[in-house]
Amino acid sequence: MAMGASIRQIHPVFVGEVSGIDVTRPLSADDVKAIEAGMDRYAVLVFHEQQLTDEQQMAFTLSFGAIEDARGGNVTKPEDRRLAVGMNDVSNLGRDGQPLDRESRVRLFNLGNMLWHSDSSFRAIPAKYSILSARVVNPVGGNTEFADMRAAYDELDVATKTQIEDLVCEHSLMYSRGSLGMLDYSDEERAMFRPVRQRLVRTHPVTGRRSLYLASHAGAIVGMPMPEARILLRDLTEHATQPRFVYAHVWRRWDLVIWDNRQVMHRARRYDETQPRDMRRTTVAGEAPTTAQIGAA
Ligand SMILES: [Fe+2]
């Protein structure tokens, strides 16, 4: 760490602000270790003034593992993509660089990012880290909020911890979007968005800390009647997103924020959609499923 990386905790239970690292340059082994140790401890790390290109963002991402294959995670047609493969477009912009129309299906689908979620929990092997770079900050709103699912787990009562210990949820983009009234999907989309199974309680592979693994993508619990499952998931989500567990990030241009999807949930807040908001995400692939999947039908 030639520049002397340091991390300062900026929320009572999680979130570190990093200084002394330039993410546009290749990281030293010590830098990578410092960031990974910071992620294990704080679950969210904030870097300021990181003026990077997409290529530099992807190179930085590869320091922490493979880049997740983004296919199957949205309704954007390949010909409408604005960014290169490997980049997730979390903007409100079309290929022409202009804000999407109000009725745009891509826009409406992306509004699901304003529900609490963990990235790619709808994949059998869910995401490890997400890395979000602010290229154009919207003038009104658009904060990203994070909730510490370890602190939320710790504060559950013993009876609830016992009840949920071995529960397995079903996650699908159709559950999160369905809760917003988006119920029409093509057969191809239905196959792509087929539910996957995830444990409700996760144990961090390095720290051993337990956390709630919740997301608006979770819409069922194996072996539990649907309404009972939905009520339990809502109650747990309400518990886990109380203000004392939540950090709101107010974006500045060229902020870079990394979060561990295994330990936190997040959501975007509403903003002025007539104005651009250009946020670009890369995703570090997870290493393993959280539970066995349903066998081929
Ligand atoms: Fe997200």
PDB file of C-alpha atoms and ligand atoms in Angstrom:
ATOM      1  CA  MET A   1       0.000   0.000   0.000  1.00  0.00           C
ATOM      2  CA  ALA A   2       2.314   2.693  -1.264  1.00  0.00           C
ATOM      3  CA  MET A   3      -0.232   5.437  -0.598  1.00  0.00           C
ATOM      4  CA  GLY A   4      -1.216   4.057   2.807  1.00  0.00           C
ATOM      5  CA  ALA A   5      -4.766   2.784   2.469  1.00  0.00           C
ATOM      6  CA  SER A   6      -6.964   3.460   5.457  1.00  0.00           C
ATOM      7  CA  ILE A   7     -10.602   2.789   6.282  1.00  0.00           C
ATOM      8  CA  ARG A   8     -12.800   4.860   8.568  1.00  0.00           C
ATOM      9  CA  GLN A   9     -16.158   3.477   9.759  1.00  0.00           C
ATOM     10  CA  ILE A  10     -18.929   5.965   8.887  1.00  0.00           C
ATOM     11  CA  HIS A  11     -22.049   4.261  10.300  1.00  0.00           C
ATOM     12  CA  PRO A  12     -22.621   2.806  13.790  1.00  0.00           C
ATOM     13  CA  VAL A  13     -22.830  -0.835  12.604  1.00  0.00           C
ATOM     14  CA  PHE A  14     -21.114  -1.065   9.181  1.00  0.00           C
ATOM     15  CA  VAL A  15     -19.779   0.881   6.136  1.00  0.00           C
ATOM     16  CA  GLY A  16     -16.188   2.047   5.756  1.00  0.00           C
ATOM     17  CA  GLU A  17     -14.841   5.035   3.833  1.00  0.00           C
ATOM     18  CA  VAL A  18     -11.557   4.213   2.128  1.00  0.00           C
ATOM     19  CA  SER A  19      -8.740   6.630   1.429  1.00  0.00           C
ATOM     20  CA  GLY A  20      -5.289   6.149  -0.022  1.00  0.00           C
ATOM     21  CA  ILE A  21      -6.187   3.784  -2.869  1.00  0.00           C
ATOM     22  CA  ASP A  22      -6.414   4.739  -6.542  1.00  0.00           C
ATOM     23  CA  VAL A  23      -8.664   2.091  -8.094  1.00  0.00           C
ATOM     24  CA  THR A  24      -7.822   3.179 -11.654  1.00  0.00           C
ATOM     25  CA  ARG A  25      -4.353   1.607 -11.292  1.00  0.00           C
ATOM     26  CA  PRO A  26      -3.531  -2.071 -10.905  1.00  0.00           C
ATOM     27  CA  LEU A  27      -3.838  -2.946  -7.210  1.00  0.00           C
ATOM     28  CA  SER A  28      -0.954  -4.375  -5.205  1.00  0.00           C
ATOM     29  CA  ALA A  29      -1.548  -7.666  -3.397  1.00  0.00           C
ATOM     30  CA  ASP A  30      -1.602  -5.675  -0.151  1.00  0.00           C
ATOM     31  CA  ASP A  31      -4.284  -3.336  -1.494  1.00  0.00           C
ATOM     32  CA  VAL A  32      -6.449  -6.293  -2.499  1.00  0.00           C
ATOM     33  CA  LYS A  33      -6.019  -7.833   0.952  1.00  0.00           C
ATOM     34  CA  ALA A  34      -6.848  -4.541   2.672  1.00  0.00           C
ATOM     35  CA  ILE A  35     -10.014  -4.114   0.616  1.00  0.00           C
ATOM     36  CA  GLU A  36     -11.116  -7.728   1.180  1.00  0.00           C
ATOM     37  CA  ALA A  37     -10.501  -7.428   4.914  1.00  0.00           C
ATOM     38  CA  GLY A  38     -12.450  -4.157   4.890  1.00  0.00           C
ATOM     39  CA  MET A  39     -15.325  -5.816   3.025  1.00  0.00           C
ATOM     40  CA  ASP A  40     -15.449  -8.679   5.509  1.00  0.00           C
ATOM     41  CA  ARG A  41     -15.608  -6.229   8.382  1.00  0.00           C
ATOM     42  CA  TYR A  42     -17.673  -3.305   7.059  1.00  0.00           C
ATOM     43  CA  ALA A  43     -19.660  -5.046   4.237  1.00  0.00           C
ATOM     44  CA  VAL A  44     -19.853  -1.733   2.315  1.00  0.00           C
ATOM     45  CA  LEU A  45     -16.849   0.374   1.288  1.00  0.00           C
ATOM     46  CA  VAL A  46     -17.052   3.897  -0.117  1.00  0.00           C
ATOM     47  CA  PHE A  47     -14.295   5.408  -2.292  1.00  0.00           C
ATOM     48  CA  HIS A  48     -14.390   9.029  -3.481  1.00  0.00           C
ATOM     49  CA  GLU A  49     -12.968  10.676  -6.596  1.00  0.00           C
ATOM     50  CA  GLN A  50     -12.287   7.514  -8.594  1.00  0.00           C
ATOM     51  CA  GLN A  51     -12.435   8.760 -12.155  1.00  0.00           C
ATOM     52  CA  LEU A  52     -12.361   5.463 -14.021  1.00  0.00           C
ATOM     53  CA  THR A  53     -13.260   4.054 -17.407  1.00  0.00           C
ATOM     54  CA  ASP A  54     -15.373   0.929 -17.920  1.00  0.00           C
ATOM     55  CA  GLU A  55     -12.182  -0.991 -18.715  1.00  0.00           C
ATOM     56  CA  GLN A  56     -10.555   0.165 -15.473  1.00  0.00           C
ATOM     57  CA  GLN A  57     -13.676  -0.725 -13.508  1.00  0.00           C
ATOM     58  CA  MET A  58     -13.665  -4.236 -14.970  1.00  0.00           C
ATOM     59  CA  ALA A  59      -9.933  -4.624 -14.244  1.00  0.00           C
ATOM     60  CA  PHE A  60     -10.486  -3.510 -10.638  1.00  0.00           C
ATOM     61  CA  THR A  61     -13.389  -5.965 -10.339  1.00  0.00           C
ATOM     62  CA  LEU A  62     -11.255  -8.866 -11.546  1.00  0.00           C
ATOM     63  CA  SER A  63      -8.965  -8.314  -8.537  1.00  0.00           C
ATOM     64  CA  PHE A  64     -11.691  -9.926  -6.402  1.00  0.00           C
ATOM     65  CA  GLY A  65     -12.844 -12.799  -8.600  1.00  0.00           C
ATOM     66  CA  ALA A  66     -14.574 -13.556 -11.876  1.00  0.00           C
ATOM     67  CA  ILE A  67     -17.027 -11.065 -13.358  1.00  0.00           C
ATOM     68  CA  GLU A  68     -20.580 -12.388 -13.182  1.00  0.00           C
ATOM     69  CA  ASP A  69     -22.290 -13.192 -16.467  1.00  0.00           C
ATOM     70  CA  ALA A  70     -25.107 -10.635 -16.520  1.00  0.00           C
ATOM     71  CA  ARG A  71     -27.327 -12.584 -18.912  1.00  0.00           C
ATOM     72  CA  GLY A  72     -30.755 -13.481 -17.606  1.00  0.00           C
ATOM     73  CA  GLY A  73     -30.893 -10.542 -15.219  1.00  0.00           C
ATOM     74  CA  ASN A  74     -33.021  -8.048 -17.147  1.00  0.00           C
ATOM     75  CA  VAL A  75     -35.414  -7.475 -20.046  1.00  0.00           C
ATOM     76  CA  THR A  76     -33.062  -5.311 -22.133  1.00  0.00           C
ATOM     77  CA  LYS A  77     -32.633  -6.724 -25.639  1.00  0.00           C
ATOM     78  CA  PRO A  78     -29.004  -7.197 -26.723  1.00  0.00           C
ATOM     79  CA  GLU A  79     -29.402  -4.610 -29.509  1.00  0.00           C
ATOM     80  CA  ASP A  80     -30.582  -2.011 -26.972  1.00  0.00           C
ATOM     81  CA  ARG A  81     -27.584  -2.412 -24.652  1.00  0.00           C
ATOM     82  CA  ARG A  82     -25.672   0.796 -23.978  1.00  0.00           C
ATOM     83  CA  LEU A  83     -22.616  -0.723 -22.283  1.00  0.00           C
ATOM     84  CA  ALA A  84     -20.133  -3.500 -23.079  1.00  0.00           C
ATOM     85  CA  VAL A  85     -20.582  -7.069 -21.860  1.00  0.00           C
ATOM     86  CA  GLY A  86     -19.370  -7.217 -18.259  1.00  0.00           C
ATOM     87  CA  MET A  87     -20.928  -3.857 -17.350  1.00  0.00           C
ATOM     88  CA  ASN A  88     -24.408  -3.699 -15.763  1.00  0.00           C
ATOM     89  CA  ASP A  89     -26.268  -0.581 -16.822  1.00  0.00           C
ATOM     90  CA  VAL A  90     -28.033   0.865 -13.773  1.00  0.00           C
ATOM     91  CA  SER A  91     -28.744   4.190 -15.494  1.00  0.00           C
ATOM     92  CA  ASN A  92     -32.062   5.545 -16.740  1.00  0.00           C
ATOM     93  CA  LEU A  93     -30.602   6.004 -20.225  1.00  0.00           C
ATOM     94  CA  GLY A  94     -31.187   4.398 -23.598  1.00  0.00           C
ATOM     95  CA  ARG A  95     -28.607   3.831 -26.324  1.00  0.00           C
ATOM     96  CA  ASP A  96     -29.117   7.406 -27.486  1.00  0.00           C
ATOM     97  CA  GLY A  97     -27.956   8.665 -24.070  1.00  0.00           C
ATOM     98  CA  GLN A  98     -31.370  10.132 -23.294  1.00  0.00           C
ATOM     99  CA  PRO A  99     -33.605   9.206 -20.332  1.00  0.00           C
ATOM    100  CA  LEU A 100     -35.917   6.301 -21.197  1.00  0.00           C
ATOM    101  CA  ASP A 101     -39.559   7.019 -21.942  1.00  0.00           C
ATOM    102  CA  ARG A 102     -41.966   6.766 -19.041  1.00  0.00           C
ATOM    103  CA  GLU A 103     -43.634   3.677 -20.525  1.00  0.00           C
ATOM    104  CA  SER A 104     -40.361   1.959 -21.466  1.00  0.00           C
ATOM    105  CA  ARG A 105     -40.517  -1.653 -20.298  1.00  0.00           C
ATOM    106  CA  VAL A 106     -36.807  -1.546 -19.449  1.00  0.00           C
ATOM    107  CA  ARG A 107     -37.416   1.512 -17.264  1.00  0.00           C
ATOM    108  CA  LEU A 108     -40.393  -0.085 -15.521  1.00  0.00           C
ATOM    109  CA  PHE A 109     -38.472  -3.311 -14.936  1.00  0.00           C
ATOM    110  CA  ASN A 110     -35.502  -1.366 -13.549  1.00  0.00           C
ATOM    111  CA  LEU A 111     -37.780   0.370 -11.030  1.00  0.00           C
ATOM    112  CA  GLY A 112     -37.519  -2.955  -9.177  1.00  0.00           C
ATOM    113  CA  ASN A 113     -34.064  -1.749  -8.062  1.00  0.00           C
ATOM    114  CA  MET A 114     -35.959   0.556  -5.713  1.00  0.00           C
ATOM    115  CA  LEU A 115     -37.166  -2.470  -3.742  1.00  0.00           C
ATOM    116  CA  TRP A 116     -34.807  -3.870  -1.086  1.00  0.00           C
ATOM    117  CA  HIS A 117     -32.740  -6.618  -2.654  1.00  0.00           C
ATOM    118  CA  SER A 118     -29.449  -8.428  -2.882  1.00  0.00           C
ATOM    119  CA  ASP A 119     -27.982  -8.482  -6.399  1.00  0.00           C
ATOM    120  CA  SER A 120     -28.469 -11.732  -8.295  1.00  0.00           C
ATOM    121  CA  SER A 121     -30.176 -13.589  -5.453  1.00  0.00           C
ATOM    122  CA  PHE A 122     -32.317 -14.867  -8.351  1.00  0.00           C
ATOM    123  CA  ARG A 123     -29.311 -16.819  -9.652  1.00  0.00           C
ATOM    124  CA  ALA A 124     -28.446 -20.290  -8.368  1.00  0.00           C
ATOM    125  CA  ILE A 125     -24.965 -18.962  -7.590  1.00  0.00           C
ATOM    126  CA  PRO A 126     -25.688 -15.470  -6.322  1.00  0.00           C
ATOM    127  CA  ALA A 127     -23.325 -12.509  -6.540  1.00  0.00           C
ATOM    128  CA  LYS A 128     -20.477 -11.815  -4.140  1.00  0.00           C
ATOM    129  CA  TYR A 129     -19.570  -8.115  -4.494  1.00  0.00           C
ATOM    130  CA  SER A 130     -21.240  -5.373  -6.495  1.00  0.00           C
ATOM    131  CA  ILE A 131     -19.153  -2.366  -7.516  1.00  0.00           C
ATOM    132  CA  LEU A 132     -21.067   0.762  -8.498  1.00  0.00           C
ATOM    133  CA  SER A 133     -19.504   3.810 -10.115  1.00  0.00           C
ATOM    134  CA  ALA A 134     -21.313   7.154 -10.273  1.00  0.00           C
ATOM    135  CA  ARG A 135     -20.671   8.696 -13.694  1.00  0.00           C
ATOM    136  CA  VAL A 136     -23.550  11.194 -13.770  1.00  0.00           C
ATOM    137  CA  VAL A 137     -25.360  11.999 -10.532  1.00  0.00           C
ATOM    138  CA  ASN A 138     -29.018  12.942 -10.763  1.00  0.00           C
ATOM    139  CA  PRO A 139     -29.846  16.398  -9.354  1.00  0.00           C
ATOM    140  CA  VAL A 140     -32.740  15.150  -7.197  1.00  0.00           C
ATOM    141  CA  GLY A 141     -32.738  12.063  -4.956  1.00  0.00           C
ATOM    142  CA  GLY A 142     -31.238   8.797  -6.153  1.00  0.00           C
ATOM    143  CA  ASN A 143     -29.506   7.825  -2.914  1.00  0.00           C
ATOM    144  CA  THR A 144     -28.604   4.169  -2.513  1.00  0.00           C
ATOM    145  CA  GLU A 145     -29.505   2.704   0.862  1.00  0.00           C
ATOM    146  CA  PHE A 146     -27.836  -0.311   2.439  1.00  0.00           C
ATOM    147  CA  ALA A 147     -29.073  -2.498   5.301  1.00  0.00           C
ATOM    148  CA  ASP A 148     -26.705  -4.614   7.410  1.00  0.00           C
ATOM    149  CA  MET A 149     -28.193  -8.100   7.453  1.00  0.00           C
ATOM    150  CA  ARG A 150     -25.684  -9.337  10.052  1.00  0.00           C
ATOM    151  CA  ALA A 151     -26.714  -6.725  12.609  1.00  0.00           C
ATOM    152  CA  ALA A 152     -30.348  -7.467  11.749  1.00  0.00           C
ATOM    153  CA  TYR A 153     -29.798 -11.202  12.279  1.00  0.00           C
ATOM    154  CA  ASP A 154     -28.005 -10.640  15.585  1.00  0.00           C
ATOM    155  CA  GLU A 155     -31.007  -8.776  16.991  1.00  0.00           C
ATOM    156  CA  LEU A 156     -33.598 -11.446  16.179  1.00  0.00           C
ATOM    157  CA  ASP A 157     -35.033 -13.236  19.205  1.00  0.00           C
ATOM    158  CA  VAL A 158     -33.954 -16.811  19.838  1.00  0.00           C
ATOM    159  CA  ALA A 159     -37.313 -18.323  18.823  1.00  0.00           C
ATOM    160  CA  THR A 160     -37.168 -16.595  15.426  1.00  0.00           C
ATOM    161  CA  LYS A 161     -33.544 -17.614  14.889  1.00  0.00           C
ATOM    162  CA  THR A 162     -34.508 -21.213  15.619  1.00  0.00           C
ATOM    163  CA  GLN A 163     -37.563 -21.042  13.346  1.00  0.00           C
ATOM    164  CA  ILE A 164     -35.667 -19.704  10.317  1.00  0.00           C
ATOM    165  CA  GLU A 165     -32.343 -21.539  10.750  1.00  0.00           C
ATOM    166  CA  ASP A 166     -32.854 -24.084   7.979  1.00  0.00           C
ATOM    167  CA  LEU A 167     -35.507 -22.381   5.854  1.00  0.00           C
ATOM    168  CA  VAL A 168     -34.983 -22.203   2.099  1.00  0.00           C
ATOM    169  CA  CYS A 169     -36.570 -19.447  -0.008  1.00  0.00           C
ATOM    170  CA  GLU A 170     -37.408 -19.281  -3.690  1.00  0.00           C
ATOM    171  CA  HIS A 171     -36.116 -16.172  -5.465  1.00  0.00           C
ATOM    172  CA  SER A 172     -37.130 -14.871  -8.879  1.00  0.00           C
ATOM    173  CA  LEU A 173     -37.190 -11.542 -10.698  1.00  0.00           C
ATOM    174  CA  MET A 174     -40.844 -12.354 -11.351  1.00  0.00           C
ATOM    175  CA  TYR A 175     -41.579 -12.141  -7.603  1.00  0.00           C
ATOM    176  CA  SER A 176     -39.954  -8.720  -7.154  1.00  0.00           C
ATOM    177  CA  ARG A 177     -41.434  -7.303 -10.356  1.00  0.00           C
ATOM    178  CA  GLY A 178     -44.730  -9.047  -9.665  1.00  0.00           C
ATOM    179  CA  SER A 179     -45.007  -7.072  -6.426  1.00  0.00           C
ATOM    180  CA  LEU A 180     -44.915  -3.921  -8.608  1.00  0.00           C
ATOM    181  CA  GLY A 181     -47.685  -5.234 -10.825  1.00  0.00           C
ATOM    182  CA  MET A 182     -45.461  -6.411 -13.680  1.00  0.00           C
ATOM    183  CA  LEU A 183     -46.986  -9.783 -14.398  1.00  0.00           C
ATOM    184  CA  ASP A 184     -46.607 -10.228 -18.163  1.00  0.00           C
ATOM    185  CA  TYR A 185     -43.582 -12.192 -19.377  1.00  0.00           C
ATOM    186  CA  SER A 186     -42.808 -14.063 -22.554  1.00  0.00           C
ATOM    187  CA  ASP A 187     -42.248 -17.832 -22.354  1.00  0.00           C
ATOM    188  CA  GLU A 188     -38.549 -17.174 -22.868  1.00  0.00           C
ATOM    189  CA  GLU A 189     -38.498 -14.710 -19.959  1.00  0.00           C
ATOM    190  CA  ARG A 190     -40.445 -17.111 -17.744  1.00  0.00           C
ATOM    191  CA  ALA A 191     -37.818 -19.786 -18.383  1.00  0.00           C
ATOM    192  CA  MET A 192     -35.006 -17.278 -17.773  1.00  0.00           C
ATOM    193  CA  PHE A 193     -36.588 -16.048 -14.512  1.00  0.00           C
ATOM    194  CA  ARG A 194     -37.369 -19.539 -13.161  1.00  0.00           C
ATOM    195  CA  PRO A 195     -37.124 -19.436  -9.332  1.00  0.00           C
ATOM    196  CA  VAL A 196     -33.940 -20.590  -7.595  1.00  0.00           C
ATOM    197  CA  ARG A 197     -33.460 -21.690  -3.998  1.00  0.00           C
ATOM    198  CA  GLN A 198     -31.498 -19.776  -1.369  1.00  0.00           C
ATOM    199  CA  ARG A 199     -30.990 -20.339   2.337  1.00  0.00           C
ATOM    200  CA  LEU A 200     -32.677 -17.687   4.496  1.00  0.00           C
ATOM    201  CA  VAL A 201     -29.737 -17.633   6.928  1.00  0.00           C
ATOM    202  CA  ARG A 202     -26.213 -17.415   5.557  1.00  0.00           C
ATOM    203  CA  THR A 203     -22.871 -17.817   7.289  1.00  0.00           C
ATOM    204  CA  HIS A 204     -20.021 -15.681   5.997  1.00  0.00           C
ATOM    205  CA  PRO A 205     -17.217 -17.917   4.712  1.00  0.00           C
ATOM    206  CA  VAL A 206     -14.444 -15.801   6.253  1.00  0.00           C
ATOM    207  CA  THR A 207     -15.848 -14.223   9.417  1.00  0.00           C
ATOM    208  CA  GLY A 208     -18.389 -16.935  10.284  1.00  0.00           C
ATOM    209  CA  ARG A 209     -20.985 -14.223  11.005  1.00  0.00           C
ATOM    210  CA  ARG A 210     -24.575 -15.105  10.273  1.00  0.00           C
ATOM    211  CA  SER A 211     -26.869 -12.894   8.277  1.00  0.00           C
ATOM    212  CA  LEU A 212     -30.392 -12.805   6.939  1.00  0.00           C
ATOM    213  CA  TYR A 213     -30.446 -13.463   3.208  1.00  0.00           C
ATOM    214  CA  LEU A 214     -33.495 -11.514   2.136  1.00  0.00           C
ATOM    215  CA  ALA A 215     -34.491  -9.761  -1.089  1.00  0.00           C
ATOM    216  CA  SER A 216     -37.691  -8.647  -2.746  1.00  0.00           C
ATOM    217  CA  HIS A 217     -36.901 -11.480  -5.188  1.00  0.00           C
ATOM    218  CA  ALA A 218     -37.813 -13.948  -2.410  1.00  0.00           C
ATOM    219  CA  GLY A 219     -41.443 -14.904  -2.922  1.00  0.00           C
ATOM    220  CA  ALA A 220     -41.877 -18.346  -1.388  1.00  0.00           C
ATOM    221  CA  ILE A 221     -40.446 -20.622   1.298  1.00  0.00           C
ATOM    222  CA  VAL A 222     -40.054 -24.322   0.600  1.00  0.00           C
ATOM    223  CA  GLY A 223     -42.641 -26.348   2.544  1.00  0.00           C
ATOM    224  CA  MET A 224     -44.603 -23.309   3.772  1.00  0.00           C
ATOM    225  CA  PRO A 225     -47.981 -22.093   2.499  1.00  0.00           C
ATOM    226  CA  MET A 226     -47.447 -19.017   0.296  1.00  0.00           C
ATOM    227  CA  PRO A 227     -49.277 -16.376   2.387  1.00  0.00           C
ATOM    228  CA  GLU A 228     -47.533 -17.555   5.567  1.00  0.00           C
ATOM    229  CA  ALA A 229     -44.169 -17.373   3.785  1.00  0.00           C
ATOM    230  CA  ARG A 230     -44.868 -13.893   2.417  1.00  0.00           C
ATOM    231  CA  ILE A 231     -45.881 -12.573   5.849  1.00  0.00           C
ATOM    232  CA  LEU A 232     -42.737 -14.017   7.436  1.00  0.00           C
ATOM    233  CA  LEU A 233     -40.551 -12.509   4.694  1.00  0.00           C
ATOM    234  CA  ARG A 234     -42.261  -9.130   5.074  1.00  0.00           C
ATOM    235  CA  ASP A 235     -41.823  -9.152   8.850  1.00  0.00           C
ATOM    236  CA  LEU A 236     -38.156 -10.082   8.574  1.00  0.00           C
ATOM    237  CA  THR A 237     -37.598  -7.403   5.928  1.00  0.00           C
ATOM    238  CA  GLU A 238     -39.341  -4.799   8.069  1.00  0.00           C
ATOM    239  CA  HIS A 239     -37.113  -5.782  10.992  1.00  0.00           C
ATOM    240  CA  ALA A 240     -33.929  -5.792   8.892  1.00  0.00           C
ATOM    241  CA  THR A 241     -34.487  -2.378   7.328  1.00  0.00           C
ATOM    242  CA  GLN A 242     -35.072  -0.370  10.497  1.00  0.00           C
ATOM    243  CA  PRO A 243     -33.159   2.927  10.420  1.00  0.00           C
ATOM    244  CA  ARG A 244     -30.487   1.734  12.861  1.00  0.00           C
ATOM    245  CA  PHE A 245     -29.382  -0.932  10.369  1.00  0.00           C
ATOM    246  CA  VAL A 246     -29.481   1.390   7.330  1.00  0.00           C
ATOM    247  CA  TYR A 247     -26.879   3.666   5.716  1.00  0.00           C
ATOM    248  CA  ALA A 248     -27.985   6.074   2.965  1.00  0.00           C
ATOM    249  CA  HIS A 249     -25.278   6.877   0.444  1.00  0.00           C
ATOM    250  CA  VAL A 250     -25.575  10.358  -1.058  1.00  0.00           C
ATOM    251  CA  TRP A 251     -23.725  10.102  -4.367  1.00  0.00           C
ATOM    252  CA  ARG A 252     -21.054  12.444  -5.620  1.00  0.00           C
ATOM    253  CA  ARG A 253     -19.752  12.108  -9.142  1.00  0.00           C
ATOM    254  CA  TRP A 254     -16.933   9.511  -9.332  1.00  0.00           C
ATOM    255  CA  ASP A 255     -17.852   7.838  -6.050  1.00  0.00           C
ATOM    256  CA  LEU A 256     -17.262   4.103  -6.181  1.00  0.00           C
ATOM    257  CA  VAL A 257     -19.132   1.920  -3.702  1.00  0.00           C
ATOM    258  CA  ILE A 258     -18.546  -1.793  -3.165  1.00  0.00           C
ATOM    259  CA  TRP A 259     -20.935  -3.963  -1.188  1.00  0.00           C
ATOM    260  CA  ASP A 260     -21.046  -7.601  -0.200  1.00  0.00           C
ATOM    261  CA  ASN A 261     -24.368  -9.030  -1.368  1.00  0.00           C
ATOM    262  CA  ARG A 262     -23.962 -11.882   1.088  1.00  0.00           C
ATOM    263  CA  GLN A 263     -24.104  -9.446   4.021  1.00  0.00           C
ATOM    264  CA  VAL A 264     -26.266  -6.487   2.996  1.00  0.00           C
ATOM    265  CA  MET A 265     -29.416  -5.583   1.100  1.00  0.00           C
ATOM    266  CA  HIS A 266     -29.709  -2.339  -0.827  1.00  0.00           C
ATOM    267  CA  ARG A 267     -32.178  -0.226  -2.768  1.00  0.00           C
ATOM    268  CA  ALA A 268     -32.102   2.893  -4.915  1.00  0.00           C
ATOM    269  CA  ARG A 269     -34.378   5.785  -4.018  1.00  0.00           C
ATOM    270  CA  ARG A 270     -36.531   7.742  -6.442  1.00  0.00           C
ATOM    271  CA  TYR A 271     -35.011  10.567  -8.462  1.00  0.00           C
ATOM    272  CA  ASP A 272     -35.877  13.000 -11.265  1.00  0.00           C
ATOM    273  CA  GLU A 273     -36.234  10.630 -14.191  1.00  0.00           C
ATOM    274  CA  THR A 274     -36.380  13.419 -16.758  1.00  0.00           C
ATOM    275  CA  GLN A 275     -32.704  14.031 -15.916  1.00  0.00           C
ATOM    276  CA  PRO A 276     -29.871  11.540 -16.495  1.00  0.00           C
ATOM    277  CA  ARG A 277     -28.535   9.234 -13.799  1.00  0.00           C
ATOM    278  CA  ASP A 278     -25.615   7.206 -15.113  1.00  0.00           C
ATOM    279  CA  MET A 279     -24.502   4.515 -12.690  1.00  0.00           C
ATOM    280  CA  ARG A 280     -22.414   1.574 -13.895  1.00  0.00           C
ATOM    281  CA  ARG A 281     -22.107  -1.680 -12.004  1.00  0.00           C
ATOM    282  CA  THR A 282     -19.710  -4.555 -12.212  1.00  0.00           C
ATOM    283  CA  THR A 283     -20.385  -7.706 -10.265  1.00  0.00           C
ATOM    284  CA  VAL A 284     -18.018 -10.232  -8.723  1.00  0.00           C
ATOM    285  CA  ALA A 285     -19.473 -13.699  -9.196  1.00  0.00           C
ATOM    286  CA  GLY A 286     -20.255 -15.779  -6.138  1.00  0.00           C
ATOM    287  CA  GLU A 287     -18.404 -18.994  -5.475  1.00  0.00           C
ATOM    288  CA  ALA A 288     -21.136 -21.506  -4.654  1.00  0.00           C
ATOM    289  CA  PRO A 289     -24.889 -21.936  -4.306  1.00  0.00           C
ATOM    290  CA  THR A 290     -26.334 -21.455  -0.806  1.00  0.00           C
ATOM    291  CA  THR A 291     -28.334 -24.676  -1.024  1.00  0.00           C
ATOM    292  CA  ALA A 292     -29.207 -27.548  -3.371  1.00  0.00           C
ATOM    293  CA  GLN A 293     -31.388 -26.583  -6.323  1.00  0.00           C
ATOM    294  CA  ILE A 294     -34.563 -28.294  -7.479  1.00  0.00           C
ATOM    295  CA  GLY A 295     -33.745 -31.283  -9.646  1.00  0.00           C
ATOM    296  CA  ALA A 296     -34.515 -31.149 -13.367  1.00  0.00           C
ATOM    297  CA  ALA A 297     -38.263 -31.598 -13.731  1.00  0.00           C
TER     298      ALA A 297
HETATM  299 FE    FE B   1     -29.008  -3.841  -7.019  1.00  0.00          FE
END
